[in-house]
mmCIF file of C-alpha atoms in Angstrom:
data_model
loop_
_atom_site.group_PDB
_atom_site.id
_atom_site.type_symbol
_atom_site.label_atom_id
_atom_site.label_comp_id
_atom_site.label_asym_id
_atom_site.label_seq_id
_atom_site.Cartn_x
_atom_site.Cartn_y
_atom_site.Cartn_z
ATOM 1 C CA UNK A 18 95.399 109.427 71.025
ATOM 2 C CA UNK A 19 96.109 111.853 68.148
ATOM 3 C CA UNK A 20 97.726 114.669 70.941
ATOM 4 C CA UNK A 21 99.351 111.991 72.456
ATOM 5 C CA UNK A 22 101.252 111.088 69.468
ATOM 6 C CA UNK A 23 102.032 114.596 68.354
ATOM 7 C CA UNK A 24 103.958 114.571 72.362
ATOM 8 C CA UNK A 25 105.973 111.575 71.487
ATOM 9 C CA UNK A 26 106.952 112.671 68.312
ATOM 10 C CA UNK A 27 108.486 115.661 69.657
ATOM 11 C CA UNK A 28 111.466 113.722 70.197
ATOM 12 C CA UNK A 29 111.180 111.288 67.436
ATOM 13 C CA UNK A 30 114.148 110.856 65.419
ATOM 14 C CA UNK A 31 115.370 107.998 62.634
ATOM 15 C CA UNK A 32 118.543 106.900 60.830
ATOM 16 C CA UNK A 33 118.909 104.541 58.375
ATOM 17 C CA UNK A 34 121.044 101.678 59.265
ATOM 18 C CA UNK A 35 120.311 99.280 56.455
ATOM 19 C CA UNK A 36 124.014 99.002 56.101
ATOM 20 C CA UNK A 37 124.272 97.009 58.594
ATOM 21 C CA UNK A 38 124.983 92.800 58.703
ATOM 22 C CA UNK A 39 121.974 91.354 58.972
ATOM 23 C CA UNK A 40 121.149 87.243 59.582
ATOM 24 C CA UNK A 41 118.528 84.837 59.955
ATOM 25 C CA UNK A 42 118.819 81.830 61.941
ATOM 26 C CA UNK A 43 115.995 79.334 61.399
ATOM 27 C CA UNK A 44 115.086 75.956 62.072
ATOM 28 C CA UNK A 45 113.832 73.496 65.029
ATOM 29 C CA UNK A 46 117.379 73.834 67.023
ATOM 30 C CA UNK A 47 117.595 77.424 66.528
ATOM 31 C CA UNK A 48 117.901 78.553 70.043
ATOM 32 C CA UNK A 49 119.643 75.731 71.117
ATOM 33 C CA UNK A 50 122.229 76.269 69.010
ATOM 34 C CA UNK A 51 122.983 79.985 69.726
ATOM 35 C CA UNK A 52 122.678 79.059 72.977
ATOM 36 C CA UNK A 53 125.778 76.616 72.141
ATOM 37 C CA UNK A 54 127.879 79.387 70.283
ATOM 38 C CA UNK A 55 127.002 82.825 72.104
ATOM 39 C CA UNK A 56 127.697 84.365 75.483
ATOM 40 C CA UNK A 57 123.502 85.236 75.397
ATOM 41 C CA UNK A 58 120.560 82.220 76.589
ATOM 42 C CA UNK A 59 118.552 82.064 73.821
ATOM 43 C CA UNK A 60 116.293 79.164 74.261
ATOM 44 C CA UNK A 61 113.947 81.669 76.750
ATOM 45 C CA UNK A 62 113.235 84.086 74.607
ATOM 46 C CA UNK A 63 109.410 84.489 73.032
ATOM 47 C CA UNK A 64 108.327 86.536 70.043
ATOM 48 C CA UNK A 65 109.134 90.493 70.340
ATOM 49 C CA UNK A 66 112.167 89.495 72.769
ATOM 50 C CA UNK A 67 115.400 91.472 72.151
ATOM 51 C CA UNK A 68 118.735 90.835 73.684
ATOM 52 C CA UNK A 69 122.983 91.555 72.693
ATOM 53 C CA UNK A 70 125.484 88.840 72.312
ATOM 54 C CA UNK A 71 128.691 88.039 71.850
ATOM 55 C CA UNK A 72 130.804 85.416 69.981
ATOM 56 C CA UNK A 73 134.125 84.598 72.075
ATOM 57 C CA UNK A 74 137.124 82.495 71.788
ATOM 58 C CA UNK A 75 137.951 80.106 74.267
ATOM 59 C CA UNK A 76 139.696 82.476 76.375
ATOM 60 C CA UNK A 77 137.326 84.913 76.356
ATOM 61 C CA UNK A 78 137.747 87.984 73.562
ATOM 62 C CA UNK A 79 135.512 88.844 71.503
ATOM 63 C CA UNK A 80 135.577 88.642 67.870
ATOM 64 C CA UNK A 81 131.942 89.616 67.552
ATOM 65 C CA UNK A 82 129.102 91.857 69.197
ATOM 66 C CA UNK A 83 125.662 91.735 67.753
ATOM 67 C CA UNK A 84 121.866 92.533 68.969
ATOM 68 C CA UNK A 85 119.308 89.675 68.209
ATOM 69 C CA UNK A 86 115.286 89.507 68.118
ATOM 70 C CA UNK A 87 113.297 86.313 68.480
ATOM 71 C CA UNK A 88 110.318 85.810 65.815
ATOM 72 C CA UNK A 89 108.085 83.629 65.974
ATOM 73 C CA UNK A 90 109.854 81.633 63.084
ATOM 74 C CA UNK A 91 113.571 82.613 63.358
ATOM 75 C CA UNK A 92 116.064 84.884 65.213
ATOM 76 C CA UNK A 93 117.068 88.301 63.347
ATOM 77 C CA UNK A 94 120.370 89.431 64.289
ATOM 78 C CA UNK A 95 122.472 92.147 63.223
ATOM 79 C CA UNK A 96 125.964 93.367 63.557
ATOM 80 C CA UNK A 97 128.365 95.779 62.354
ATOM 81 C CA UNK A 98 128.874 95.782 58.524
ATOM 82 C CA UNK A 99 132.434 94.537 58.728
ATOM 83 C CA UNK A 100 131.720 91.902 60.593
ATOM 84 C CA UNK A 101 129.407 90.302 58.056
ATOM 85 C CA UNK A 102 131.551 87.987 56.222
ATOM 86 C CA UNK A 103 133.283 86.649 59.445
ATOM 87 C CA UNK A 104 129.914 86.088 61.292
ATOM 88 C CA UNK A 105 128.660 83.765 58.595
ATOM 89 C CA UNK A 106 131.483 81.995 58.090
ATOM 90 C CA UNK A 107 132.084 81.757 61.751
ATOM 91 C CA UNK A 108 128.463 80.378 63.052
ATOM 92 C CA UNK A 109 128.262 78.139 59.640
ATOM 93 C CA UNK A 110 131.219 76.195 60.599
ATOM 94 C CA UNK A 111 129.537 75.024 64.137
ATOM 95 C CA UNK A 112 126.001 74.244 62.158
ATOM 96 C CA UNK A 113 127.340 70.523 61.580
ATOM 97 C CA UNK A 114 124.094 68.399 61.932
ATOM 98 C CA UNK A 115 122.402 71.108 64.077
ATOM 99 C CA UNK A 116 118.721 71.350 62.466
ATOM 100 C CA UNK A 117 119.355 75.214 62.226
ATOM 101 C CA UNK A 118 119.966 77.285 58.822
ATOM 102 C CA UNK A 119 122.074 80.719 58.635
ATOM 103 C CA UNK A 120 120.572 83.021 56.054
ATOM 104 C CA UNK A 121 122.658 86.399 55.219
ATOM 105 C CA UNK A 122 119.714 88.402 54.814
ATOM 106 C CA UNK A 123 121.859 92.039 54.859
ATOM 107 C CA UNK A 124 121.016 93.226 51.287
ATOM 108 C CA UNK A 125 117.009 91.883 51.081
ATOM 109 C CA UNK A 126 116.110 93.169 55.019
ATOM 110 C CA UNK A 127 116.288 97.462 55.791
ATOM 111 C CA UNK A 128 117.395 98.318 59.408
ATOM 112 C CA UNK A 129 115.673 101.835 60.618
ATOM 113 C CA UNK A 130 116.796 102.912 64.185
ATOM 114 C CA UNK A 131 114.143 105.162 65.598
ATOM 115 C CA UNK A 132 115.265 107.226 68.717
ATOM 116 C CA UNK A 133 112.634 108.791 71.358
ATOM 117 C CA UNK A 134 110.211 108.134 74.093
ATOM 118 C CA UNK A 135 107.470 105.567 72.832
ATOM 119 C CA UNK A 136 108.970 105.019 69.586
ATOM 120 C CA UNK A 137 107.028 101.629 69.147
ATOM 121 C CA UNK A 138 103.516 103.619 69.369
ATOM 122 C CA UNK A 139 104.913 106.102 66.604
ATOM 123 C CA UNK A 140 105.732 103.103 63.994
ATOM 124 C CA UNK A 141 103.221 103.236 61.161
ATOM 125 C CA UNK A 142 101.839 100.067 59.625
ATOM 126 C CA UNK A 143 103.932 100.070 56.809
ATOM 127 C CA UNK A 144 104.001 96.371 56.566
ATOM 128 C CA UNK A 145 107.648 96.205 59.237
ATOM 129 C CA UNK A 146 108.531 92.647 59.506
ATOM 130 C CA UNK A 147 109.728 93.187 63.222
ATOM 131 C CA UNK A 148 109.998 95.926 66.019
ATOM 132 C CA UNK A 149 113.385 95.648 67.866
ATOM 133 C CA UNK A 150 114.273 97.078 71.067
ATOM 134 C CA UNK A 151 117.683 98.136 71.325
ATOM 135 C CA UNK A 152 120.174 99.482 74.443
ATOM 136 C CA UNK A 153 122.503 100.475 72.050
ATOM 137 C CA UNK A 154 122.321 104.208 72.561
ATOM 138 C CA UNK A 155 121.552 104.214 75.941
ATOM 139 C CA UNK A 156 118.581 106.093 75.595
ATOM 140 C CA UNK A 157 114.693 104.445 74.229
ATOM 141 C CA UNK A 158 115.419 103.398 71.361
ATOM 142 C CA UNK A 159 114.520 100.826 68.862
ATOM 143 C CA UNK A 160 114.908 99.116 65.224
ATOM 144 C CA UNK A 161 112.342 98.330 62.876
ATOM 145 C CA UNK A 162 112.735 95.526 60.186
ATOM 146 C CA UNK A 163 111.587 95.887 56.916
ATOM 147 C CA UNK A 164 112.145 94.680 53.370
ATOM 148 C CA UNK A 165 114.637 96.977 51.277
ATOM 149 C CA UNK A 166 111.869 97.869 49.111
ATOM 150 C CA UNK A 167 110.150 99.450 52.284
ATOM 151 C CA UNK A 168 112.773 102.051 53.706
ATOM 152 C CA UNK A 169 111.673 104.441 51.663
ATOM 153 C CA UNK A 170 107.597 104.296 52.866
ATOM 154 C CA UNK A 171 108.636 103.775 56.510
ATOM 155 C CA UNK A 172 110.743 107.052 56.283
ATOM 156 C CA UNK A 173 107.988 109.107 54.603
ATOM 157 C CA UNK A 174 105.419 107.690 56.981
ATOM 158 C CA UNK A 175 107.973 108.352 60.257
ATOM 159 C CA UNK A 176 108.202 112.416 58.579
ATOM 160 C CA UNK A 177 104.790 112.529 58.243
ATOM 161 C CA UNK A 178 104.123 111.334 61.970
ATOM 162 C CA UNK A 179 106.767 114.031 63.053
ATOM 163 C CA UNK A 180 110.127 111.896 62.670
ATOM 164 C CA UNK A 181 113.509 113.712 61.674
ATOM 165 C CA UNK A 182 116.200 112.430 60.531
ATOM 166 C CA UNK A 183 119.392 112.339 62.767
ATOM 167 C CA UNK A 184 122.930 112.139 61.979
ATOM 168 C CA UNK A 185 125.629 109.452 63.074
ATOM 169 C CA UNK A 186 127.717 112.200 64.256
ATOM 170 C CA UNK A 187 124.126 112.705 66.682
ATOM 171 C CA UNK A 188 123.886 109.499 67.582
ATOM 172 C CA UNK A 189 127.106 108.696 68.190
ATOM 173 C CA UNK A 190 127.094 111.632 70.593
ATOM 174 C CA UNK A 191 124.452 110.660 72.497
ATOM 175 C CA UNK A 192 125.535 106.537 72.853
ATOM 176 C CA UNK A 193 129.342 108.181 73.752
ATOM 177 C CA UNK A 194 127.910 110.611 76.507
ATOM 178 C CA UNK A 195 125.936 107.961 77.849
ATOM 179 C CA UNK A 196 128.698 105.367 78.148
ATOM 180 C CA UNK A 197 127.758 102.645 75.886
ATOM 181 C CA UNK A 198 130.472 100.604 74.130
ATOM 182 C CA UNK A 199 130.407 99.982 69.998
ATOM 183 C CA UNK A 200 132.329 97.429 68.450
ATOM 184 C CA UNK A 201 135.116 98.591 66.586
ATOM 185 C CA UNK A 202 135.199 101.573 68.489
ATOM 186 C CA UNK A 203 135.393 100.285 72.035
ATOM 187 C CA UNK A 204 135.909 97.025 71.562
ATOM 188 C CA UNK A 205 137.544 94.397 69.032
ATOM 189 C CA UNK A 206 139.088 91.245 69.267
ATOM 190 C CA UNK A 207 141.599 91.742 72.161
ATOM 191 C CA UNK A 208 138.383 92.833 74.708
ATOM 192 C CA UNK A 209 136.963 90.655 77.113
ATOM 193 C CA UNK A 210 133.421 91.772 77.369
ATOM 194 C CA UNK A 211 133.245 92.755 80.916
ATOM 195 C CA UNK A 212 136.150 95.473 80.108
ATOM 196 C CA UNK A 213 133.734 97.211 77.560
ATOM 197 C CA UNK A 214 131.020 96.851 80.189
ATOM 198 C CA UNK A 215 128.577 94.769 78.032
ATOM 199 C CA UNK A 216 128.461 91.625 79.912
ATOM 200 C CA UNK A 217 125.650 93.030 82.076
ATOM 201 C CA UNK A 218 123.611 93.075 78.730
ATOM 202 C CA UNK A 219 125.121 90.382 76.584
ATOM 203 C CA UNK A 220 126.388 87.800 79.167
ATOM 204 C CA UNK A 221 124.003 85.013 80.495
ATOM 205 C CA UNK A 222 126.122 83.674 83.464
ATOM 206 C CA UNK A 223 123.905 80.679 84.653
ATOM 207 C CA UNK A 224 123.114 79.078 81.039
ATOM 208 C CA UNK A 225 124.659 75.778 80.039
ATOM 209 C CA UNK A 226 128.133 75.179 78.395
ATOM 210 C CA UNK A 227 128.949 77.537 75.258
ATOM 211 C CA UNK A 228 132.286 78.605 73.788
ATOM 212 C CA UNK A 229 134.156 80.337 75.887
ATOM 213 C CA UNK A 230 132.290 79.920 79.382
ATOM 214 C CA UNK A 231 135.080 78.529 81.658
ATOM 215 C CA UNK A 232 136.845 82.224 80.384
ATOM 216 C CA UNK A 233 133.920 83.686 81.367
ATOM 217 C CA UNK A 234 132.940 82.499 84.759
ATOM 218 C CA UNK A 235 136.956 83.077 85.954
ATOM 219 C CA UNK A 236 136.852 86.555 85.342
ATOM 220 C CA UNK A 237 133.059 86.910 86.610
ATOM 221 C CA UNK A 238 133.873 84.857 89.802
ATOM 222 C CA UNK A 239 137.564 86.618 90.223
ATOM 223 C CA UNK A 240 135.413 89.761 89.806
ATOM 224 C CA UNK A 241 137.486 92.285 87.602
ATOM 225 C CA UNK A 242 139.215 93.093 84.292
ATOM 226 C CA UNK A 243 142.668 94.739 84.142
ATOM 227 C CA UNK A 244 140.875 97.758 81.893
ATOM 228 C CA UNK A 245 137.231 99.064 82.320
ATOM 229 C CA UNK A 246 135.719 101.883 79.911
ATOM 230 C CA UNK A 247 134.817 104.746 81.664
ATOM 231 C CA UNK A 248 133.495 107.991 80.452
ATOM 232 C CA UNK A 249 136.071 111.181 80.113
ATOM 233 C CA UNK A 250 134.793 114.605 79.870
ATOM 234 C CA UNK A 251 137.759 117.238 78.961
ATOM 235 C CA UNK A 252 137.886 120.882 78.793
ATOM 236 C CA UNK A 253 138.668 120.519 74.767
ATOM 237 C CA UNK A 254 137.671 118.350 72.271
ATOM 238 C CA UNK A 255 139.240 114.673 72.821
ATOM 239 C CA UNK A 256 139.860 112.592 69.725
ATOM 240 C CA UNK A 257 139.868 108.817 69.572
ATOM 241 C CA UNK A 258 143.412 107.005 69.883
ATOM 242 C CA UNK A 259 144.440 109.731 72.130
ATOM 243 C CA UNK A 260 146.765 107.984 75.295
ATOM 244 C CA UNK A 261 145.061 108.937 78.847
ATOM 245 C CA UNK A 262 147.647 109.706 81.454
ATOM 246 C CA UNK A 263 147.775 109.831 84.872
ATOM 247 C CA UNK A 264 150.225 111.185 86.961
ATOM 248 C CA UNK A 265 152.951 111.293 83.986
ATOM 249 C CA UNK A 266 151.710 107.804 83.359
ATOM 250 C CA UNK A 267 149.747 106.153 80.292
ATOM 251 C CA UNK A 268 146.926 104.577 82.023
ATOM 252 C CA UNK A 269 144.195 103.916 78.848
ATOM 253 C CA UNK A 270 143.570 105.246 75.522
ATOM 254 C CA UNK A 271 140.806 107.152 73.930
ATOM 255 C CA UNK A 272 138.291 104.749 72.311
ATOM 256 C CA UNK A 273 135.287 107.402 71.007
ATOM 257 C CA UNK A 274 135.034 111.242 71.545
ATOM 258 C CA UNK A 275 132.231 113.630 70.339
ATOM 259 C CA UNK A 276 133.431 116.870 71.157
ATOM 260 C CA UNK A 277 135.034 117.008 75.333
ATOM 261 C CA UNK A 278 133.703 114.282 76.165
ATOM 262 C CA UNK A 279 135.190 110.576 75.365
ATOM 263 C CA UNK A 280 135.024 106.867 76.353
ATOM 264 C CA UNK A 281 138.232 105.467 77.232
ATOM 265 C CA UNK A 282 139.767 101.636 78.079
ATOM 266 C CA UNK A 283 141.403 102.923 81.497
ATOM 267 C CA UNK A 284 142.982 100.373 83.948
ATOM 268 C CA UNK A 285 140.706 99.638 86.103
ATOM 269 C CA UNK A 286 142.580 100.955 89.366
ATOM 270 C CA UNK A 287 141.578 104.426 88.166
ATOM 271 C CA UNK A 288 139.129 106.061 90.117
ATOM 272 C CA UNK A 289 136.058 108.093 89.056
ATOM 273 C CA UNK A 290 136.724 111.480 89.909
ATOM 274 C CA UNK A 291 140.292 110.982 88.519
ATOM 275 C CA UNK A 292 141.990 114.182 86.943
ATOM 276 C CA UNK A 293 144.079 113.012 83.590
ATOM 277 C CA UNK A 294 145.783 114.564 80.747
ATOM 278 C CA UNK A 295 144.433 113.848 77.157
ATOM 279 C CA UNK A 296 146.355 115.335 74.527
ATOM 280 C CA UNK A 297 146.325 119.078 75.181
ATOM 281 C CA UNK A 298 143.266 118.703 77.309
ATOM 282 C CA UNK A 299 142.783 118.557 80.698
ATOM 283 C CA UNK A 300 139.842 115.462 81.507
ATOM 284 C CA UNK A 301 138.202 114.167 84.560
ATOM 285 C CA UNK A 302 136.855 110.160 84.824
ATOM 286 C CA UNK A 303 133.207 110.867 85.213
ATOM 287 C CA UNK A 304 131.947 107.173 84.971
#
């Protein structure tokens, strides 16, 4: 067990991410009311559970992308930190008479991401609310609840089991070279999640009426998006906000780049395999 441990930890790496927006949804109608608001079925989910959602307009966009875990009490969800104040005023306003309660819980809960193979048999007993799986990288990963108080004695304990540290410069590398979308990098409020490719992940296309279905059955049933975000790779660095072009043509834009390689919002007649011009550099579509 001991040897076996010392193998995962190899690879075990940690970041803080207590920064970001962090809820708690409780009470008997819980699930059915995220089911009501969000593009995500809630009402399945059991203890340990961990899926991504999105909050949508009636037509579709986005104005919010989070990652949720079911307890056995409530539903801990967190999002980007700018989205905090417009999340909680945003689900309050549907609460109505729903039996369901929307606690901002971003400055009494700590968020530690903890990267690497088996990083749920590495987390030490430090009294961590909840363990959180998490695609978000595109790589095993996960997030481990705790209160604020307890960063500090998960971080020691994760250093002492072999955890390092890792930048966000790291781990944005590594979510950016595997092709996964962030909000407010590769998607806002003008992107229809099936152009940032998260639908797959944060879309539940045969639950009940929500806000913002009809949107999304059209474009699931029609069966594309005008733009899709593919992975670039250049031969120099790309930088984000960068115009792709094709041909003499401006077919996307740069969305994130970590070195030469970059995730773009292309049309989505572009081909893999594509040769385009970004900035100085010369890129291929590799995804």
């Amino acid at each position: 067990m001991v040897d076996n441990r010392k193998d995962m930890s190899d690879l075990l790496r940690f970041a803080d991410r207590s920064d970001r927006a962090k809820l708690r949804v409780t009470g008997p109608q819980r699930a059915w009311f995220l089911d009501q608001i969000l593009t995500q079925s809630f009402q399945d989910m059991g203890p340990g559970d961990a899926r991504d959602a999105a909050l949508i307009t009636v037509h579709g966009r986005m104005t919010a992308y989070m990652e949720a875990v079911c307890t056995p009490d409530a539903f801990l969800i967190h999002l980007e930190p700018e989205l905090r104040e417009a999340a909680v005023s945003t689900l309050a306003k549907y609460v109505l008479a729903t039996q369901v309660e929307i606690i901002d819980v971003t400055d009494e809960m700590g968020l530690m991401l903890i990267v690497g193979p088996g990083w749920r048999g590495v987390v030490p007993d430090t009294g961590a609310a909840t363990q959180q799986a998490t695609s978000s990288l595109g790589v095993e990963a996960g997030y481990v609840w705790v209160g604020r108080g307890e960063t500090a004695a998960l971080r020691a304990a994760l250093e002492r089991a072999g955890g390092r540290p890792i930048a966000e410069d790291e781990l944005e590398s590594i979510r950016i070279s595997n092709g996964v979308a962030r909000w407010g990098r590769d998607m806002d409020e003008k992107t229809f999640p099936q152009e940032a490719g998260v639908d797959e992940r944060a879309v539940h296309y045969e639950k009940g009426c929500y806000l913002g279905q009809e949107a999304m059955a059209k474009i699931h049933f029609r069966g594309k998006v005008n733009r899709r975000l593919a992975r670039v790779r250049g031969d120099a660095p790309l930088a984000a906000g960068t115009d792709v072009v094709l041909e003499g043509t401006t077919v996307g834009r740069v969305t994130s780049a970590s070195d030469g390689t970059g995730l773009a919002l292309i049309r989505y007649t572009v081909q893999t395999g594509a040769m385009v011009t970004i900035g100085e550099a010369k890129a291929e579509v590799v995804g």
